[in-house]
Coordinates of C-alpha atoms in Angstrom, one line a residue:
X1 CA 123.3 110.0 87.2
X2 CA 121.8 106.9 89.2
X3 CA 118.7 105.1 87.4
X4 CA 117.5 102.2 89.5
X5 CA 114.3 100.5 88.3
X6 CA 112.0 97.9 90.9
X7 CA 109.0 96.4 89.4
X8 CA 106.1 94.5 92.0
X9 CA 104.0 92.3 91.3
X10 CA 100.7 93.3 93.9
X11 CA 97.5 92.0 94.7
X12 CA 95.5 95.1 96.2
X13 CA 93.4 97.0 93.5
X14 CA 94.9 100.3 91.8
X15 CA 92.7 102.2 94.2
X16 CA 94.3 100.2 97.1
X17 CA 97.7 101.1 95.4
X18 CA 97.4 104.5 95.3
X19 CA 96.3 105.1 98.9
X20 CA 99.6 103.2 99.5
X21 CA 101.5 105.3 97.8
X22 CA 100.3 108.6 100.0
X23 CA 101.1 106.4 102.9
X24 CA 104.8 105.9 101.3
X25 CA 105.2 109.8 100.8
X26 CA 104.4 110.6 104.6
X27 CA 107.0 107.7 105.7
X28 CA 109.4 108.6 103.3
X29 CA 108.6 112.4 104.2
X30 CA 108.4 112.8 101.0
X31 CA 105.8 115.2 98.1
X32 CA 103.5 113.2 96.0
X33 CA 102.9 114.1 92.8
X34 CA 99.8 112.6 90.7
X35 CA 101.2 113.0 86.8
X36 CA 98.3 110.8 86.1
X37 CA 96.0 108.0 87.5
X38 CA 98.5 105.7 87.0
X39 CA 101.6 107.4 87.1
X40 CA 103.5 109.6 90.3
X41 CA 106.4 111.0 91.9
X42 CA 108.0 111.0 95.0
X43 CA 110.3 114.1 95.6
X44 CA 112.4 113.9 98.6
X45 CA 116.3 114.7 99.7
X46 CA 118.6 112.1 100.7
X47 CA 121.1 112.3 103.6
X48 CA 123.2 115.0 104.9
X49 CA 124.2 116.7 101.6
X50 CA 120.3 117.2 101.2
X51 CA 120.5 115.2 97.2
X52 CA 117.5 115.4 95.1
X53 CA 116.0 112.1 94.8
X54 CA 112.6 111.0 92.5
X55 CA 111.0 108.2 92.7
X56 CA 108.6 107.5 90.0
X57 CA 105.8 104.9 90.3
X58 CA 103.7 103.4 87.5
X59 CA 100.5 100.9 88.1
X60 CA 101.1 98.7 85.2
X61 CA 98.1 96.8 84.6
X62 CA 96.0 95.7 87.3
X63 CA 98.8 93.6 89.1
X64 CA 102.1 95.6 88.6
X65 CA 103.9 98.5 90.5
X66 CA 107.0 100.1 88.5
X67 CA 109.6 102.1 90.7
X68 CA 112.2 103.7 89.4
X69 CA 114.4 106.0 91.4
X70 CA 116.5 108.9 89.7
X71 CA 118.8 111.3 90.7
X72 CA 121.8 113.4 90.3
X73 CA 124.1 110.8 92.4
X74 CA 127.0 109.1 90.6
X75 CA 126.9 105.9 89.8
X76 CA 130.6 105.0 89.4
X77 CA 130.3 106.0 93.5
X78 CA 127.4 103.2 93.8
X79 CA 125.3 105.8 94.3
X80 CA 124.9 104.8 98.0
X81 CA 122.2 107.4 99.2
X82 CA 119.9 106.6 95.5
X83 CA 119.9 103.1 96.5
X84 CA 119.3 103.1 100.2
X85 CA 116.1 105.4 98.9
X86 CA 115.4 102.5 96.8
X87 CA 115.5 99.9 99.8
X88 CA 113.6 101.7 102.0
X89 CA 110.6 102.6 99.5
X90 CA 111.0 98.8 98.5
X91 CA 111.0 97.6 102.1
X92 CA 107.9 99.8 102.9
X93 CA 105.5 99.0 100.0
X94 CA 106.4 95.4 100.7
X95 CA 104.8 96.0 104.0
X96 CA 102.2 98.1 103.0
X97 CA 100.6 96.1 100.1
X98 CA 100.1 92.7 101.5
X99 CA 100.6 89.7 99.3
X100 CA 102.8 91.9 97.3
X101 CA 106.5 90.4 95.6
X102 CA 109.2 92.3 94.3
X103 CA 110.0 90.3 90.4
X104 CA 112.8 92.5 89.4
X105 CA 115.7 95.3 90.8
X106 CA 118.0 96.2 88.2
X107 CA 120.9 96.7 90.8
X108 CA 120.4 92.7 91.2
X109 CA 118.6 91.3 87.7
X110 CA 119.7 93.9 85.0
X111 CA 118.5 95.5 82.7
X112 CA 114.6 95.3 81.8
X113 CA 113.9 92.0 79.7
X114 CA 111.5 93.1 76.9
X115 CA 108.9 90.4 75.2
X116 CA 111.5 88.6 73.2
X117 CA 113.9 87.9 76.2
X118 CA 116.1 90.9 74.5
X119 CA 118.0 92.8 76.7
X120 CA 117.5 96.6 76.1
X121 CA 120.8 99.0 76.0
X122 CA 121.2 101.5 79.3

């Protein structure tokens, strides 16, 4: 199962951030799902084969966007189609929040870092 986390640091408001993130679902032609004010969920199916991909998206305090990307897709494969939905979601909030960073990939950094500079187990 392929679990691939993003975190942003941004510098448009949460209200800026959400109307970004209806932007993303229309270029990712993809259903948004509000779980919350701060929380959603991008549904969508990747390449040929059609795969179930979600990306989740967390506003973390007023300057942080969480992504996480989940699906059904291997990860001894590389889970090819899981990541390429994770670069293009990356590349397009990148563009669509200006001023915005990416601190952290998971495919690249590792796991999340917690307070103490412990790594957590995945």
């Amino acid at each position: 199962m392929a679990r691939l986390e993003a975190l942003l640091k941004v510098k448009p408001s949460a209200e800026e951030c959400r109307q970004t993130l209806n932007q993303l679902a229309v270029s990712l032609v993809a259903e948004l799902t509000w779980l919350d004010p701060r929380n959603a969920c991008l549904s969508l199916n990747a390449g040929a084969s059609g795969l179930p991909v979600q990306v989740f998206m967390e506003l973390r305090g007023p300057d942080q966007l969480g992504v996480l990307v989940n699906s059904r897709e291997g990860m001894g494969s590389g889970a090819p189609l899981s990541h390429a939905v994770l670069e293009q979601a990356l590349d397009l909030l990148l563009r669509l929040l200006p001023g915005s960073a990416l601190v952290y990939r998971s495919d690249r950094d590792g796991p999340i870092r917690q307070g103490s500079g412990q790594r957590t187990q995945t």
